[in-house]
PDB file of C-alpha atoms and ligand atoms in Angstrom:
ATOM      1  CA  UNK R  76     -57.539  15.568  -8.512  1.00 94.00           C
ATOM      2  CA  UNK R  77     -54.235  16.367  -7.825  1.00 97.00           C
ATOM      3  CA  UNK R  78     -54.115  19.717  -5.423  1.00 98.00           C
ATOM      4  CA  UNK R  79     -51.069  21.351  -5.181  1.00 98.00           C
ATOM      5  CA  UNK R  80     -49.502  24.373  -3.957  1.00 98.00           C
ATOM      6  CA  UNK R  81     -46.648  26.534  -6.260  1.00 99.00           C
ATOM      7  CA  UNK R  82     -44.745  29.380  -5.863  1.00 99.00           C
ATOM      8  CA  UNK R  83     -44.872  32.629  -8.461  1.00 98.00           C
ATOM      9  CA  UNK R  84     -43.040  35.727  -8.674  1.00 98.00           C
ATOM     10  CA  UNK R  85     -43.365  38.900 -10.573  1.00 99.00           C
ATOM     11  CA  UNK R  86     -40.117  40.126 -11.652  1.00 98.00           C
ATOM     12  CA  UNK R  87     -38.669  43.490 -11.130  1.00 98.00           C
ATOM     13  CA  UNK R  88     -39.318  44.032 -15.026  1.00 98.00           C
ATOM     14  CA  UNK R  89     -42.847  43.329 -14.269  1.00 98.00           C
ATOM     15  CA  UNK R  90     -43.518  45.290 -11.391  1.00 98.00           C
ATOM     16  CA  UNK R  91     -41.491  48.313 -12.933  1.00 98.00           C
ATOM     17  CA  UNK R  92     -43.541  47.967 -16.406  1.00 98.00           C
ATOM     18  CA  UNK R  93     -46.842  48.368 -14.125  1.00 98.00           C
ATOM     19  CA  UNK R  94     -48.093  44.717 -15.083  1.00 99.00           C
ATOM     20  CA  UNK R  95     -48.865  42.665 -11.454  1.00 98.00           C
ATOM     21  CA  UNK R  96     -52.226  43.317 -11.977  1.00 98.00           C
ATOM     22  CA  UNK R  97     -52.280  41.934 -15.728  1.00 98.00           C
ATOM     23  CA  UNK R  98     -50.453  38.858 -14.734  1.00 99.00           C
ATOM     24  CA  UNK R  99     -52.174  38.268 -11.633  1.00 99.00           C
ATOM     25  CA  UNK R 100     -55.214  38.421 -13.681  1.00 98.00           C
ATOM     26  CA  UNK R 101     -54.472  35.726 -15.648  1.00 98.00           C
ATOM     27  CA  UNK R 102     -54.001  33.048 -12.909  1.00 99.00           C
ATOM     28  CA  UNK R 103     -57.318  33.948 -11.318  1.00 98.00           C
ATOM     29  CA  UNK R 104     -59.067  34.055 -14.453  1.00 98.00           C
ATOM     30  CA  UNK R 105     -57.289  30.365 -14.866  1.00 98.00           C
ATOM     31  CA  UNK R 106     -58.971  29.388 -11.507  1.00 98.00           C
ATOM     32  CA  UNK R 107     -55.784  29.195  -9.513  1.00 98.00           C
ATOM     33  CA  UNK R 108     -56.999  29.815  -6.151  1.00 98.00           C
ATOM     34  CA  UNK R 109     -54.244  33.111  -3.970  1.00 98.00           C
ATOM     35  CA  UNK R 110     -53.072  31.319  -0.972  1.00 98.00           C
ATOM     36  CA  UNK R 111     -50.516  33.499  -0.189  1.00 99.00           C
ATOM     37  CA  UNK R 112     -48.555  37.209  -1.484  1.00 98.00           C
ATOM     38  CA  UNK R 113     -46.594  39.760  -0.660  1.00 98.00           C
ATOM     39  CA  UNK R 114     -44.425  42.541  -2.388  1.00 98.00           C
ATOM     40  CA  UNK R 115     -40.705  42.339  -0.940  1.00 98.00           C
ATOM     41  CA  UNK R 116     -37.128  43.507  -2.006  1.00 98.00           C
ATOM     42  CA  UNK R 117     -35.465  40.203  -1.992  1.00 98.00           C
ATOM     43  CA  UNK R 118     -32.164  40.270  -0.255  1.00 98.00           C
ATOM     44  CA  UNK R 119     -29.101  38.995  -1.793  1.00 98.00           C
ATOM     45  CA  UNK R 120     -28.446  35.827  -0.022  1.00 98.00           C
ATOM     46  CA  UNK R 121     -32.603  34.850   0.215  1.00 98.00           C
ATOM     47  CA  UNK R 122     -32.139  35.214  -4.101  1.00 98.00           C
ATOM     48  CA  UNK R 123     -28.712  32.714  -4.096  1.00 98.00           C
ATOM     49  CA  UNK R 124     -30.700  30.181  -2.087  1.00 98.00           C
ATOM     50  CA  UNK R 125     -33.334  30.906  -4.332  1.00 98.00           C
ATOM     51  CA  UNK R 126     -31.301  30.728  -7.465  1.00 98.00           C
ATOM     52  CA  UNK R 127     -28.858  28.146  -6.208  1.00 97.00           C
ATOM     53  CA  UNK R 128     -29.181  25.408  -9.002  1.00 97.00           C
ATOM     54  CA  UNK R 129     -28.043  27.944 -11.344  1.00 98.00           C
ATOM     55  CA  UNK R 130     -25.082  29.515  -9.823  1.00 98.00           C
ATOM     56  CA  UNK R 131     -21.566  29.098 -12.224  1.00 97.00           C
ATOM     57  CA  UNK R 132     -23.490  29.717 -14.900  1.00 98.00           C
ATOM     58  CA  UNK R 133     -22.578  32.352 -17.565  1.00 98.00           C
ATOM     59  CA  UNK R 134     -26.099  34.331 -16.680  1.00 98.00           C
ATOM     60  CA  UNK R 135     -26.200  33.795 -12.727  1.00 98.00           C
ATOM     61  CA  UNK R 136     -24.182  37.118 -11.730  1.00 98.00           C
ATOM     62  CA  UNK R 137     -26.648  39.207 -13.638  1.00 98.00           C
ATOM     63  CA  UNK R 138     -29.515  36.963 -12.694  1.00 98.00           C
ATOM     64  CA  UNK R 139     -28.878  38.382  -8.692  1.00 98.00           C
ATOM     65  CA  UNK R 140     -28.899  41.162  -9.554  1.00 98.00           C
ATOM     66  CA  UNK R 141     -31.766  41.412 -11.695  1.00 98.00           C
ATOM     67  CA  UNK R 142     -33.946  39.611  -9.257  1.00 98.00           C
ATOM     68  CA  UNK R 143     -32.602  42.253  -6.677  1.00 98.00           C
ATOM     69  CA  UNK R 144     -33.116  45.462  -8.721  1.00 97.00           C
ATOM     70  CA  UNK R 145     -36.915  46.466  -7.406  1.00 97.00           C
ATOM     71  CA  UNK R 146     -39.321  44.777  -5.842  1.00 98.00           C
ATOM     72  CA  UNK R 147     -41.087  41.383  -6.399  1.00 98.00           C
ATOM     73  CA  UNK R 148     -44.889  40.641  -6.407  1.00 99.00           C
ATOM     74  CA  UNK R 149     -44.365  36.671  -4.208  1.00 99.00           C
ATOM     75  CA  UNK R 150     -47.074  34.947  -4.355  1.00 98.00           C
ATOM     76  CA  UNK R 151     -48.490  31.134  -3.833  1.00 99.00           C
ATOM     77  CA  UNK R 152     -50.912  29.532  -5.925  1.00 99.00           C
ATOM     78  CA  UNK R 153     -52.977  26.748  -5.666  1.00 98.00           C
ATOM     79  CA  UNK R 154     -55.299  24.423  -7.993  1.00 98.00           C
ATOM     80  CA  UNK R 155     -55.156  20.979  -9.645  1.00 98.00           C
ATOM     81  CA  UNK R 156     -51.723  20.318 -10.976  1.00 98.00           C
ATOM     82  CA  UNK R 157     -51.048  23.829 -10.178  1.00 98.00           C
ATOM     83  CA  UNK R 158     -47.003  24.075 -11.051  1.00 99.00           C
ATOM     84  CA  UNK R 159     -47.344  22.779 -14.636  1.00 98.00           C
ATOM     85  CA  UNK R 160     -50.477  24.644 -15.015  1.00 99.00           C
ATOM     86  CA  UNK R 161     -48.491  28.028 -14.238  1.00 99.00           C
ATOM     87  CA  UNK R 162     -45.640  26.503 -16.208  1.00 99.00           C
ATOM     88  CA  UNK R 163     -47.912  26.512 -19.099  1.00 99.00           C
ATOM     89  CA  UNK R 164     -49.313  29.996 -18.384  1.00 99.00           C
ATOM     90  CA  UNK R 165     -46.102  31.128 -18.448  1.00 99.00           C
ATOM     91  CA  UNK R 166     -44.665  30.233 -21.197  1.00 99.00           C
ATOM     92  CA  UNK R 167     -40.819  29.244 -22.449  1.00 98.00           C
ATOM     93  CA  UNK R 168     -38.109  30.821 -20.249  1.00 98.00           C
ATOM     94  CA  UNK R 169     -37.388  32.577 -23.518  1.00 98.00           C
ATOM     95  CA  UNK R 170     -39.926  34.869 -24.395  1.00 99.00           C
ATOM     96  CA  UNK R 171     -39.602  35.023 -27.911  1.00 98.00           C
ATOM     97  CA  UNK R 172     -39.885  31.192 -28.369  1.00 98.00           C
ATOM     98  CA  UNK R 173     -42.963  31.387 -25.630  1.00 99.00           C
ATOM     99  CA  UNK R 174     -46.202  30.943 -27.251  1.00 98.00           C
ATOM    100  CA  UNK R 175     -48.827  33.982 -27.787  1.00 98.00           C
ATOM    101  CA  UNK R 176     -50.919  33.077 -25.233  1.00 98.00           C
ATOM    102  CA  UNK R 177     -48.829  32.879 -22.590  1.00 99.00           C
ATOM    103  CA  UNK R 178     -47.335  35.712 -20.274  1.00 99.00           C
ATOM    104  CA  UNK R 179     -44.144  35.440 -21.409  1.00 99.00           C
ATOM    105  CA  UNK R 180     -45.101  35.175 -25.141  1.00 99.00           C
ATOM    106  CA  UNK R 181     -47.583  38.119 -24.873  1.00 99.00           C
ATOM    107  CA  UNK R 182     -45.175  40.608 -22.796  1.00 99.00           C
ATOM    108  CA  UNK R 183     -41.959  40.059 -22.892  1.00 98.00           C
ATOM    109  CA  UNK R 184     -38.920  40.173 -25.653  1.00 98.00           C
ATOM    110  CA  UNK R 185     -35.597  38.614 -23.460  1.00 98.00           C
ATOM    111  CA  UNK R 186     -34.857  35.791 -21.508  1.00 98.00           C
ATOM    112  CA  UNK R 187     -33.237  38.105 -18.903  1.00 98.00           C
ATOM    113  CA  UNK R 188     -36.225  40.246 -18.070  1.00 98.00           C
ATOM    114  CA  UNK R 189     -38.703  37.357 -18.138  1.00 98.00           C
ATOM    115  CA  UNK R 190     -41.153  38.847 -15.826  1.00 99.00           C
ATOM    116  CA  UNK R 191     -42.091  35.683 -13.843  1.00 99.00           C
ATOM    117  CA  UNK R 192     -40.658  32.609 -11.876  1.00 99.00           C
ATOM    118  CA  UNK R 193     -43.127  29.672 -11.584  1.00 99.00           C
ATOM    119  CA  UNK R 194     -41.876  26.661  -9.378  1.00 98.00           C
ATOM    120  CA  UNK R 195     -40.609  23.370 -11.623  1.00 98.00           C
ATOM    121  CA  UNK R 196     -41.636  20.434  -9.679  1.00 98.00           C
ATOM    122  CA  UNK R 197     -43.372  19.841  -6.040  1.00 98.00           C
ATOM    123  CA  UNK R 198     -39.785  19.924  -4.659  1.00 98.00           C
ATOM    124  CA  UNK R 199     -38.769  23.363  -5.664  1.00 98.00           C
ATOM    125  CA  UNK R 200     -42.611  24.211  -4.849  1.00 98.00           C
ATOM    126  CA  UNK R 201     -41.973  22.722  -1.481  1.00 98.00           C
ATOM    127  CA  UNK R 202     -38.533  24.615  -0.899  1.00 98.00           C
ATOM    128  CA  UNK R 203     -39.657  28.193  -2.546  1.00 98.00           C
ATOM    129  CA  UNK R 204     -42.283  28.330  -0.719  1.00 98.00           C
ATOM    130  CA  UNK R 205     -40.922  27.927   3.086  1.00 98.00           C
ATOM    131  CA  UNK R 206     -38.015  29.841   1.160  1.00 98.00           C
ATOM    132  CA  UNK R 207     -40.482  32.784   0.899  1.00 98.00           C
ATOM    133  CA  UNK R 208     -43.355  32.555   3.191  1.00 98.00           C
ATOM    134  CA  UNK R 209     -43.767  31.429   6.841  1.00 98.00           C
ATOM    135  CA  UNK R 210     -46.484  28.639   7.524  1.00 98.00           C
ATOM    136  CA  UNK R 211     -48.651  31.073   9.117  1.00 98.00           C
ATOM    137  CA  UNK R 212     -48.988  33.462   6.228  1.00 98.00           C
ATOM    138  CA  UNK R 213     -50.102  30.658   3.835  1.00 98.00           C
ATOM    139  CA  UNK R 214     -54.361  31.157   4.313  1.00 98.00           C
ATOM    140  CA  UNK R 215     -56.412  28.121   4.743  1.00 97.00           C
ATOM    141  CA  UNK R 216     -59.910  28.937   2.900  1.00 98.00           C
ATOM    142  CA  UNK R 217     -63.133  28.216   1.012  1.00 96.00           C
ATOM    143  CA  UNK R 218     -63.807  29.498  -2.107  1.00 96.00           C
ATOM    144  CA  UNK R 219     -66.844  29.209  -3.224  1.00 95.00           C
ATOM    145  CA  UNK R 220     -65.713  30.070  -6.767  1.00 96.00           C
ATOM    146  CA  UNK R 221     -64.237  26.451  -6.626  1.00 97.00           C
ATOM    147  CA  UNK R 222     -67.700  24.724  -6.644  1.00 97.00           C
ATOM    148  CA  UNK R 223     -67.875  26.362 -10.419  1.00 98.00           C
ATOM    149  CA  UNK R 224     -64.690  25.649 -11.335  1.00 98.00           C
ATOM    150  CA  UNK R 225     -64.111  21.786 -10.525  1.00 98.00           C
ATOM    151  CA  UNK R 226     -66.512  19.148 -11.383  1.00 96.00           C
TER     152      UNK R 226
HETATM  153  P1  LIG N 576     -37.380  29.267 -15.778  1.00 80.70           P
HETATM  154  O1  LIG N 576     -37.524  30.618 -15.097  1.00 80.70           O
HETATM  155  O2  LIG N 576     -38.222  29.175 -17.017  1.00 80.70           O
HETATM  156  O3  LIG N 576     -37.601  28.107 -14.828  1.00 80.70           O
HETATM  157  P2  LIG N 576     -34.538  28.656 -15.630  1.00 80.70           P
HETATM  158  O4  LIG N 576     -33.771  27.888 -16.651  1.00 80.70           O
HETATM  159  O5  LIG N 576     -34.802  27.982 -14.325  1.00 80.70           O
HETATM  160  O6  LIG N 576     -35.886  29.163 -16.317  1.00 80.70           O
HETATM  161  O7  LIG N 576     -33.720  30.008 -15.367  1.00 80.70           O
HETATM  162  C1  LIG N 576     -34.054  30.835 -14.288  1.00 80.70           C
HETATM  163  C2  LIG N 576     -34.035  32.270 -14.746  1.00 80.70           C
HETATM  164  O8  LIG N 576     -32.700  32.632 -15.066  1.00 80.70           O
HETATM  165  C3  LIG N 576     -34.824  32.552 -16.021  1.00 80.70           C
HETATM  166  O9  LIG N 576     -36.213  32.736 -15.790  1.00 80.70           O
HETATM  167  C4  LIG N 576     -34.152  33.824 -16.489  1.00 80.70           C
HETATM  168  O10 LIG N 576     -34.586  34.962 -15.731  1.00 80.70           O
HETATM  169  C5  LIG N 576     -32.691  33.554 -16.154  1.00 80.70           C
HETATM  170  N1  LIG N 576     -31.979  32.946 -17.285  1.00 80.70           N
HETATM  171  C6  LIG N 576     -31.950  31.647 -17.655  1.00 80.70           C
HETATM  172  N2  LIG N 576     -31.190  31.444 -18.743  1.00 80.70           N
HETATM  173  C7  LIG N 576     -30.702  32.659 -19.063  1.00 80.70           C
HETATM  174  C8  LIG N 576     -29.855  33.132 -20.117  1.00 80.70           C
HETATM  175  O11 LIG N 576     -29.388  32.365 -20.985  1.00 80.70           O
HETATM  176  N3  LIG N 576     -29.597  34.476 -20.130  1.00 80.70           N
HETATM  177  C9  LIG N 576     -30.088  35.342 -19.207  1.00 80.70           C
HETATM  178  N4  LIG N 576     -30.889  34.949 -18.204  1.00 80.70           N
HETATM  179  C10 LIG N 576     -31.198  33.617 -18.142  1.00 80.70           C
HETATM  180 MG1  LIG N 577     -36.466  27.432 -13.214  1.00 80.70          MG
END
C-alpha cells in the first residue's frame, strides 16, 4: 500500500450551488479517510501561491478571482494512492469531456466553474497542504471503517 495524503477544495461554484455535502459524500463513500477541513475565504496572495504554475496564462486573472469570489470547503484526504484516486473522482478539468461518473462529469458544464481542485502529484500534495493547513490541524486517527475497507 501506498498511503498518501492530498489536498481538495470545493470551489466557490460548489459551495454557492449548495453541493459540499454531495461531493464530500463521494470521497467518503470512496473510503478516503478526512484528515483535515475547513471553510475559508482564500485571500488573494494565499490563491497566487496557490495558483502559481498557472499565472501568464490567458485564464489566470479570472482564475483569482474566481477562487476568491465565496468561500472554499479545504479539505485533506487520505487513502491508498489517494491524489490519483481523487484525480479520478474528479474527473477532466473540463467538465464536459469529464466522464459521468465523476464530479465534474455529473455537475458541472465549464472549465471555469469546475467545482473542485484535487492535488496532481505528492509535490503539489506536499506544498497545498502546508499551503493551507498548519501541522497541528492535520488529525492523527483510527478508523475503524479502515479494517473493512483494506484487505
Ligand atoms: P485541474 O484543476 O484539473 O488540475 P489545471 O490545468 O491545473 O486543472 O487548471 C487549474 C484550474 O484553472 C482549473 O481547475 C480551472 O478552474 C482553471 N482553468 C484551467 N484551464 C482553464 C481554461 O482554459 N479556462 C478557464 N479556466 C481554466
Ligand atoms: Mg491542477
Amino acid at each position: 500500500m501506498a498511503i498518501e495524503q492530498t489536498y481538495l477544495m470545493v470551489k466557490p461554484d460548489g459551495v454557492q450551488r449548495g453541493l459540499c455535502g454531495e461531493i464530500v459524500s463521494r470521497f467518503e463513500r470512496k473510503g478516503l479517510k478526512i484528515v483535515a477541513m475547513k471553510f475559508t475565504a482564500i485571500k488573494k496572495e494565499t490563491a497566487e501561491n496557490h495558483y502559481g504554475e498557472h499565472k501568464g496564462k490567458g485564464f489566470y486573472n479570472s482564475l483569482i478571482s474566481y477562487i476568491t469570489s465565496a468561500p472554499v470547503l479545504a479539505m485533506v484526504l487520505e487513502g491508498d494512492n489517494a491524489i490519483s484516486v481523487c484525480r479520478n473522482l474528479m474527473g477532466k478539468t473540463n467538465p464536459q469531456e469529464a466522464a459521468l461518473g465523476t464530479i465534474r462529469g455529473d455537475l458541472g458544464m465549464m472549465t471555469g466553474m469546475n467545482l473542485i481542485h484535487g492535488s496532481d502529484s505528492p509535490e503539489s500534495a506536499a506544498r497545498e497542504i502546508s499551503l493551507f493547513f498548519r501541522p497541528e490541524e492535520l488529525m492523527i486517527y483510527k478508523r475503524t471503517a479502515d479494517d473493512w475497507i483494506y484487505e
